[in-house]
Tab-separated table of C-alpha atoms and ligand atoms in Angstrom:
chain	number	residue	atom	x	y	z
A	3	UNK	CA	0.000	0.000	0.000
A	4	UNK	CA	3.001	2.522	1.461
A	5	UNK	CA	6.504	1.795	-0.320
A	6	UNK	CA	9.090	4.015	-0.182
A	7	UNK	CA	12.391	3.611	-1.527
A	8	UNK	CA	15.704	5.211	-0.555
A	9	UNK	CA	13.219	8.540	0.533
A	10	UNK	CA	15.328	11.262	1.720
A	11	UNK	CA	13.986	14.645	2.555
A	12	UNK	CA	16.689	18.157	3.406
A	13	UNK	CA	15.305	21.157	4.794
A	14	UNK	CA	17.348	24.425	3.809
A	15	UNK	CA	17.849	26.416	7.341
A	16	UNK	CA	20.234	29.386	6.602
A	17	UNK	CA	23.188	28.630	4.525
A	18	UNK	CA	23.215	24.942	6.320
A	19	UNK	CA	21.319	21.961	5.702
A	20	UNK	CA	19.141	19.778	7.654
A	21	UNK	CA	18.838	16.083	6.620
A	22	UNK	CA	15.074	15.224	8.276
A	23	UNK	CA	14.750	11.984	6.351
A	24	UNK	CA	18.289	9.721	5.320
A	25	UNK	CA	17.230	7.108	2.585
A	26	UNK	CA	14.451	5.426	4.288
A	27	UNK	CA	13.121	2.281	2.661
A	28	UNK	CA	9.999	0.961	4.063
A	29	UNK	CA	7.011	-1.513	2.491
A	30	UNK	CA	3.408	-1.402	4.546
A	31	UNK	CA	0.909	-3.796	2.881
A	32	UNK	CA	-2.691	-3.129	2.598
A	33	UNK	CA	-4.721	-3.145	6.255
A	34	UNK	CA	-0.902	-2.753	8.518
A	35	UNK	CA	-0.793	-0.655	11.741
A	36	UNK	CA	2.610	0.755	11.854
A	37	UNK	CA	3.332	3.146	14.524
A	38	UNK	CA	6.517	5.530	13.984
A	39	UNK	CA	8.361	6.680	17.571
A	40	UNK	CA	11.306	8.194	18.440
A	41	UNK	CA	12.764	11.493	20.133
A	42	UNK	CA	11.723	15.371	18.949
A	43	UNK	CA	13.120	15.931	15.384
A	44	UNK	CA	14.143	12.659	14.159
A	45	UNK	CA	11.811	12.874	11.562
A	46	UNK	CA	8.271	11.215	12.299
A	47	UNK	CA	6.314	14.071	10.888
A	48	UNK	CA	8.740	14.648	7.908
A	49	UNK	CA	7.597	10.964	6.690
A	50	UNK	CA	4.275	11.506	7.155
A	51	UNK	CA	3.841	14.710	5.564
A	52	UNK	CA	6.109	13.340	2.568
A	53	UNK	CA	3.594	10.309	2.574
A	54	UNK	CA	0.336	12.705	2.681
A	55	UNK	CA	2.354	14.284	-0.096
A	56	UNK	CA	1.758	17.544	2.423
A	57	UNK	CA	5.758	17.909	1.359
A	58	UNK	CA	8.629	16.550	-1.433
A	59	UNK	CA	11.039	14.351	-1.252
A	60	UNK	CA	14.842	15.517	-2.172
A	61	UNK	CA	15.359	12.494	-3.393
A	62	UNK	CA	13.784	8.479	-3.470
A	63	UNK	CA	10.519	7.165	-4.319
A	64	UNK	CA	7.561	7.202	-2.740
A	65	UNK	CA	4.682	4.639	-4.356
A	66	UNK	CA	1.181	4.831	-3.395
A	67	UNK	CA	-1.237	1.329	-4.186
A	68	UNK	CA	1.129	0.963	-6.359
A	69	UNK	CA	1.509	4.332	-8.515
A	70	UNK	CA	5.051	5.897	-7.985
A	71	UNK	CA	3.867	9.303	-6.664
A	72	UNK	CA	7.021	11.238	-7.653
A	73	UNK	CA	5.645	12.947	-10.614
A	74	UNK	CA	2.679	14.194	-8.915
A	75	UNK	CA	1.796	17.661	-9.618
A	76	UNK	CA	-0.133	19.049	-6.654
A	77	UNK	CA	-3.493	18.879	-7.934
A	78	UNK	CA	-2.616	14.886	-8.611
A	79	UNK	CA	-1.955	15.024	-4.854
A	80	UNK	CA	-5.329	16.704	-3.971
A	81	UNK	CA	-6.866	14.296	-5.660
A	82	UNK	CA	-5.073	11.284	-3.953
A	83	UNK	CA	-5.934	13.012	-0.674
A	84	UNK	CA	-9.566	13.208	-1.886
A	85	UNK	CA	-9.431	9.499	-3.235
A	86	UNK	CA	-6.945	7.761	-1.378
A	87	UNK	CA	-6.110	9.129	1.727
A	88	UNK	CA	-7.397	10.774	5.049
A	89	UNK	CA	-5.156	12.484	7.741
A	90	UNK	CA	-5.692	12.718	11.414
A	91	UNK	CA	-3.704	15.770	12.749
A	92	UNK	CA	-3.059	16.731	16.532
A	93	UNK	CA	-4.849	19.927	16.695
A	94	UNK	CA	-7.983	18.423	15.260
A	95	UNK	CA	-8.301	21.443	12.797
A	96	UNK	CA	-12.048	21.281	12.666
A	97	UNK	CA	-13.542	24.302	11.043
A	98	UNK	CA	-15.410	26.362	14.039
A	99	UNK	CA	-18.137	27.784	12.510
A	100	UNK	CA	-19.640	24.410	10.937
A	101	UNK	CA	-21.063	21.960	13.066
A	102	UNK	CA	-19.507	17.956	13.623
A	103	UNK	CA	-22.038	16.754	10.426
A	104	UNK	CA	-21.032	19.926	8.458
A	105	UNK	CA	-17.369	19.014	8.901
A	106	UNK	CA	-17.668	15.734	8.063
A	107	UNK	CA	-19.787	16.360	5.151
A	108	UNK	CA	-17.436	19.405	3.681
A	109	UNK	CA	-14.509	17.376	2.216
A	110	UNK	CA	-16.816	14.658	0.648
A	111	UNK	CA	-18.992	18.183	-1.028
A	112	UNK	CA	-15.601	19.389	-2.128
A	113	UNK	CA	-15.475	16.159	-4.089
A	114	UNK	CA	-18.240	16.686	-5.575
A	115	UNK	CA	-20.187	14.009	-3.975
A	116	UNK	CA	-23.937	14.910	-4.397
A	117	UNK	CA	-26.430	16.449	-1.220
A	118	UNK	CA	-28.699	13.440	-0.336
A	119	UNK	CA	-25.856	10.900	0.074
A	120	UNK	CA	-23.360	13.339	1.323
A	121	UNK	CA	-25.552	13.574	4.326
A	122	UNK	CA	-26.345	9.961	4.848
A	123	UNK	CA	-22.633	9.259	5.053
A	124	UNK	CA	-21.991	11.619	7.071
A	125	UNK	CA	-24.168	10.694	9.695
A	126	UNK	CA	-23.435	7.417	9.238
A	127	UNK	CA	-19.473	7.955	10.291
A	128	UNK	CA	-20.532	10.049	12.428
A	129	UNK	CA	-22.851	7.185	14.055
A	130	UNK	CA	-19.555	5.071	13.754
A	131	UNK	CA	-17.251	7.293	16.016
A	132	UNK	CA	-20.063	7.338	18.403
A	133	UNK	CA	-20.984	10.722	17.793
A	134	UNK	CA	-24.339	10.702	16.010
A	135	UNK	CA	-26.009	12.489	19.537
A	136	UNK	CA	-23.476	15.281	18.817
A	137	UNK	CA	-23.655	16.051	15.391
A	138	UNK	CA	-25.305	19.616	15.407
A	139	UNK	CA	-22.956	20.569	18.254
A	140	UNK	CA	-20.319	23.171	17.094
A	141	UNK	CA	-16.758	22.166	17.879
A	142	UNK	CA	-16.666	24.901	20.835
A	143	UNK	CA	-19.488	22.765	21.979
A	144	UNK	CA	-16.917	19.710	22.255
A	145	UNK	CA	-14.260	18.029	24.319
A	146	UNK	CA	-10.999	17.176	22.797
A	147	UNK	CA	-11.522	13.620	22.377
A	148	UNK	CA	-15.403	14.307	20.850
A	149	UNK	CA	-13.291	16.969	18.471
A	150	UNK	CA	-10.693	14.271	18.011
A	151	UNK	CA	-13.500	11.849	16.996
A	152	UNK	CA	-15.496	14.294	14.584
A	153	UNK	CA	-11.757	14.357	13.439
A	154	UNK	CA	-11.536	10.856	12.834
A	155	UNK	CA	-15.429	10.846	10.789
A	156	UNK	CA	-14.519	13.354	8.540
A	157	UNK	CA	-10.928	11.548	8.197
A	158	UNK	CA	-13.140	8.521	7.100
A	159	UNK	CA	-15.523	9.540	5.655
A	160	UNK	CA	-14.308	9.310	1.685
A	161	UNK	CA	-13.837	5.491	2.853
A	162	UNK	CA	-9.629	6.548	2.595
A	163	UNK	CA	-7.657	3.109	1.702
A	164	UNK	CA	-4.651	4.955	4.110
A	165	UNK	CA	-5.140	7.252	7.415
A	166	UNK	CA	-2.088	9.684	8.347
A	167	UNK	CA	-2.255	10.137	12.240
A	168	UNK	CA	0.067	12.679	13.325
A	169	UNK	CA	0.013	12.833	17.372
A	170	UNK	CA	-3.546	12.293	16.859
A	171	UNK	CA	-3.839	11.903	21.074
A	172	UNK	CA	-1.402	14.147	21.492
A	173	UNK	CA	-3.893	17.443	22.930
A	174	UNK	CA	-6.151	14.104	24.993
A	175	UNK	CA	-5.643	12.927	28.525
A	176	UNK	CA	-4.745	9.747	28.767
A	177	UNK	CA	-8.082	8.319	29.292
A	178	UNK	CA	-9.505	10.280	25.997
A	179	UNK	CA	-6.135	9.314	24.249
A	180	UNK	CA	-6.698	5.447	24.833
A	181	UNK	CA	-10.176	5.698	23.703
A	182	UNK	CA	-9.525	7.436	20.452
A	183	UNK	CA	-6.491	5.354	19.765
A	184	UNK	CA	-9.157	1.835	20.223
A	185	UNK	CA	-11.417	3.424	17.980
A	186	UNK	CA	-8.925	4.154	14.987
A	187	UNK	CA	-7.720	0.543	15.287
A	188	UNK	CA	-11.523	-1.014	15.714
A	189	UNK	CA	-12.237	1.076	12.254
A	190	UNK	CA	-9.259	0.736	10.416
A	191	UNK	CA	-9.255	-3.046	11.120
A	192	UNK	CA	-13.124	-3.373	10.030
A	193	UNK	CA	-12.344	-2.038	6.533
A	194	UNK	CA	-8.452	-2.736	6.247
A	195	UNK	CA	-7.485	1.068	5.884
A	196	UNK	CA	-3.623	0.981	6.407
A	197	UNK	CA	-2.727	3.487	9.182
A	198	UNK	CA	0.348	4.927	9.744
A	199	UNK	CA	0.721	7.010	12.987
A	200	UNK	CA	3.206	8.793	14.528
A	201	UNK	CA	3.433	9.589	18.523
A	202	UNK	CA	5.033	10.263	21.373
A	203	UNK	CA	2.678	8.115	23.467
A	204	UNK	CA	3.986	4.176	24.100
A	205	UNK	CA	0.908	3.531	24.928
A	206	UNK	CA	-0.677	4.419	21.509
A	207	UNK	CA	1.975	3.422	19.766
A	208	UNK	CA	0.695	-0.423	21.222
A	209	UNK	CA	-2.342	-0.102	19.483
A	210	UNK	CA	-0.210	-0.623	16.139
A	211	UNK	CA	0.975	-4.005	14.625
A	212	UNK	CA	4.620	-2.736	14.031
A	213	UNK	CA	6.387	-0.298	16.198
A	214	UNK	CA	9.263	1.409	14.464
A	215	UNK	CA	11.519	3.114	16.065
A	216	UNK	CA	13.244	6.584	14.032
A	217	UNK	CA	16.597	7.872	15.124
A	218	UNK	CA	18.180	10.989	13.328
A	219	UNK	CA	15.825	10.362	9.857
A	220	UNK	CA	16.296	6.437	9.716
A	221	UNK	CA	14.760	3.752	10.925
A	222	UNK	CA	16.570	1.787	13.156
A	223	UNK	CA	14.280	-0.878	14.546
A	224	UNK	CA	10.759	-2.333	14.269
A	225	UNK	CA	9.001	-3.985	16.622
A	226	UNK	CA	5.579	-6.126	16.866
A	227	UNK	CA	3.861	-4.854	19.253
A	228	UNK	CA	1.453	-6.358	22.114
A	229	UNK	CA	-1.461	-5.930	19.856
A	230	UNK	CA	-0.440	-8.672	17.144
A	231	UNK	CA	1.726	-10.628	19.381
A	232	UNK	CA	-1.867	-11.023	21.574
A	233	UNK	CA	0.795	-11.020	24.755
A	234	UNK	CA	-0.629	-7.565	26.223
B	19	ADP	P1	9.648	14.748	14.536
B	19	ADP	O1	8.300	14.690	13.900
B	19	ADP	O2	10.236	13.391	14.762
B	19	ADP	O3	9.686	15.590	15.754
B	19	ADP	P2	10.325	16.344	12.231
B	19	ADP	O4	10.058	15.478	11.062
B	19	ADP	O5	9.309	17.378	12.598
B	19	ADP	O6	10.633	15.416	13.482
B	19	ADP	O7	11.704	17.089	12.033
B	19	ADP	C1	12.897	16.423	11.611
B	19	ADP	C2	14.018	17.437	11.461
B	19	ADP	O8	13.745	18.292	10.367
B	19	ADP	C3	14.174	18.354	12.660
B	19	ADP	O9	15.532	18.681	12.770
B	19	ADP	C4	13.353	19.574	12.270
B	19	ADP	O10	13.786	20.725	12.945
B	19	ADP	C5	13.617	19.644	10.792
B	19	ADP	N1	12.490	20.231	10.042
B	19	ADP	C6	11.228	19.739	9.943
B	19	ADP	N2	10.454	20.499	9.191
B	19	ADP	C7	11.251	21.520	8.764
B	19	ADP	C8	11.043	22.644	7.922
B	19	ADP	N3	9.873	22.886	7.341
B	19	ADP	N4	12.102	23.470	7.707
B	19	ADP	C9	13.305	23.236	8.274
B	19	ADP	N5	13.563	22.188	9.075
B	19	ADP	C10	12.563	21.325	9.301
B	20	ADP	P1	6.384	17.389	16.252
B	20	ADP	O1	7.606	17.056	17.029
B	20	ADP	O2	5.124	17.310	17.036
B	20	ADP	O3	6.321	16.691	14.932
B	20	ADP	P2	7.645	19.800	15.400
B	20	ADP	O4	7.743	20.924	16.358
B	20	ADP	O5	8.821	18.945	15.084
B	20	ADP	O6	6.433	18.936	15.879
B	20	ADP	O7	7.125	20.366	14.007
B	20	ADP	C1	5.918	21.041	13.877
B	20	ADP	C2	5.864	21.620	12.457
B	20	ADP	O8	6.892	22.576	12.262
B	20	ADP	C3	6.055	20.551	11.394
B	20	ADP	O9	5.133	20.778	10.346
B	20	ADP	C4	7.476	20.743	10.896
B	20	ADP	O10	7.579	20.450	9.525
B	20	ADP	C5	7.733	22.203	11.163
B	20	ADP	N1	9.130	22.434	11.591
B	20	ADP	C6	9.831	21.705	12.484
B	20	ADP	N2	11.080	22.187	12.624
B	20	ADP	C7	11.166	23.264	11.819
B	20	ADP	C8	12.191	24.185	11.511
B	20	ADP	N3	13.412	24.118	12.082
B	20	ADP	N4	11.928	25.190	10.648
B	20	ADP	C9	10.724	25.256	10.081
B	20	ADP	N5	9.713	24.412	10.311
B	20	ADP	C10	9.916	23.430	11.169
């Protein structure tokens, strides 16, 4: 579903450079968990936004179901995003003025998708993250972990093939952060969306199937974790 090959991604900062990423070579198949960890700046997010194609690699390949992505202009990209993707961020990013449906529903209008199932769907996710009670709520209105789960709907709710999670319990307690992190595994599982997420938490990085670990833009070791080893 996910390969890259050799990916390496530099950051200009003054008249230095910054190597985030150092010829990373990866391969997640279709329905894998894989959680990245590993200290501030190693590169977590840098591999996720080069995988949401939120940024370009200096150099390597990056192949999507199949479809080498390096020749993507960026309207190729929005349309993978629309298609093929859906990304979970930390700060939830909901728009405030729309309620939970309305945020759901937006990125499935801007597809083009028509009014009468537009709505259905978006209930319907919205039923999924447990939310349906809440969906004319504002996010104001909402906790962190309801935001977090409006989040999740509206991640879902173009039935994505791969979810981006970038410290997606990151602004939770732990309690919220545990709960959101069962329900992205519960749904991705159900319809074997791929899911790669990146944290800080050990915890939610258990709720993966691989754990890799990133030092200084590589990875340097990957780990099954409790929840396909079944020894929790
Ligand atoms: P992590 O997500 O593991 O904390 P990042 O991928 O955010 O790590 O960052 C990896 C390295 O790249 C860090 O040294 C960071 O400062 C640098 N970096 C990330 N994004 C940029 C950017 N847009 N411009 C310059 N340097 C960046
Ligand atoms: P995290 O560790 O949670 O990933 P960071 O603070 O590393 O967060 O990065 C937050 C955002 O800032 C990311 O989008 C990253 O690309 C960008 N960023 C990180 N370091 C730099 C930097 N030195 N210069 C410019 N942008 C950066």
């Amino acid at each position: 579903m996910v390969k890259l090959a050799q990916l390496s991604k530099t950051y200009a900062r003054g008249e230095a450079t910054v190597a985030a990423l150092h010829g990373v070579s990866l391969d997640v198949a279709r329905g894998e968990f894989c959680a990245f960890v590993g200290p501030s700046g190693c590169g977590k997010s840098t591999l996720l936004n080069l995988v949401g194609g939120l940024d370009r690699p200096s150099s390597g390949e990056l192949y999507l179901d199949g479809r080498a992505t390096t020749t993507f202009t960026s309207h190729e990209w929005t349309l993978a995003r629309r298609e093929l993707i859906g990304i979970v961020f930390q700060a939830f990013h909901l728009v405030p003025g729309l309620t939970a449906l309305e945020n759901v529903a937006l990125p499935l209008m801007l597809r083009g998708d028509g009014g009468r199932s537009v709505a259905q769907r978006a209930e319907s996710v919205l039923e999924l993250v447990h939310m349906g009670h809440r969906k004319h709520h504002r996010p104001g209105e909402l906790s962190g972990g309801e935001q977090q789960r409006v989040a999740i709907a509206r991640a879902l709710a173009h039935r994505p093939k791969l979810l981006l999670a970038d410290e997606p319990t990151g602004n939770l307690d732990s309690h919220q952060g545990a709960e959101i992190m069962t329900l992205i595994r519960s749904l991705a599982k159900a319809d074997s969306v791929t899911v790669l997420l990146v944290t800080h938490s050990q915890t939610a990085a258990e709720c993966a199937d691989y754990i890799w670990t990133m030092q200084d833009g590589r990875l340097v070791a990957r780990t099954p974790s409790p929840a396909l080893t079944g020894v929790a």
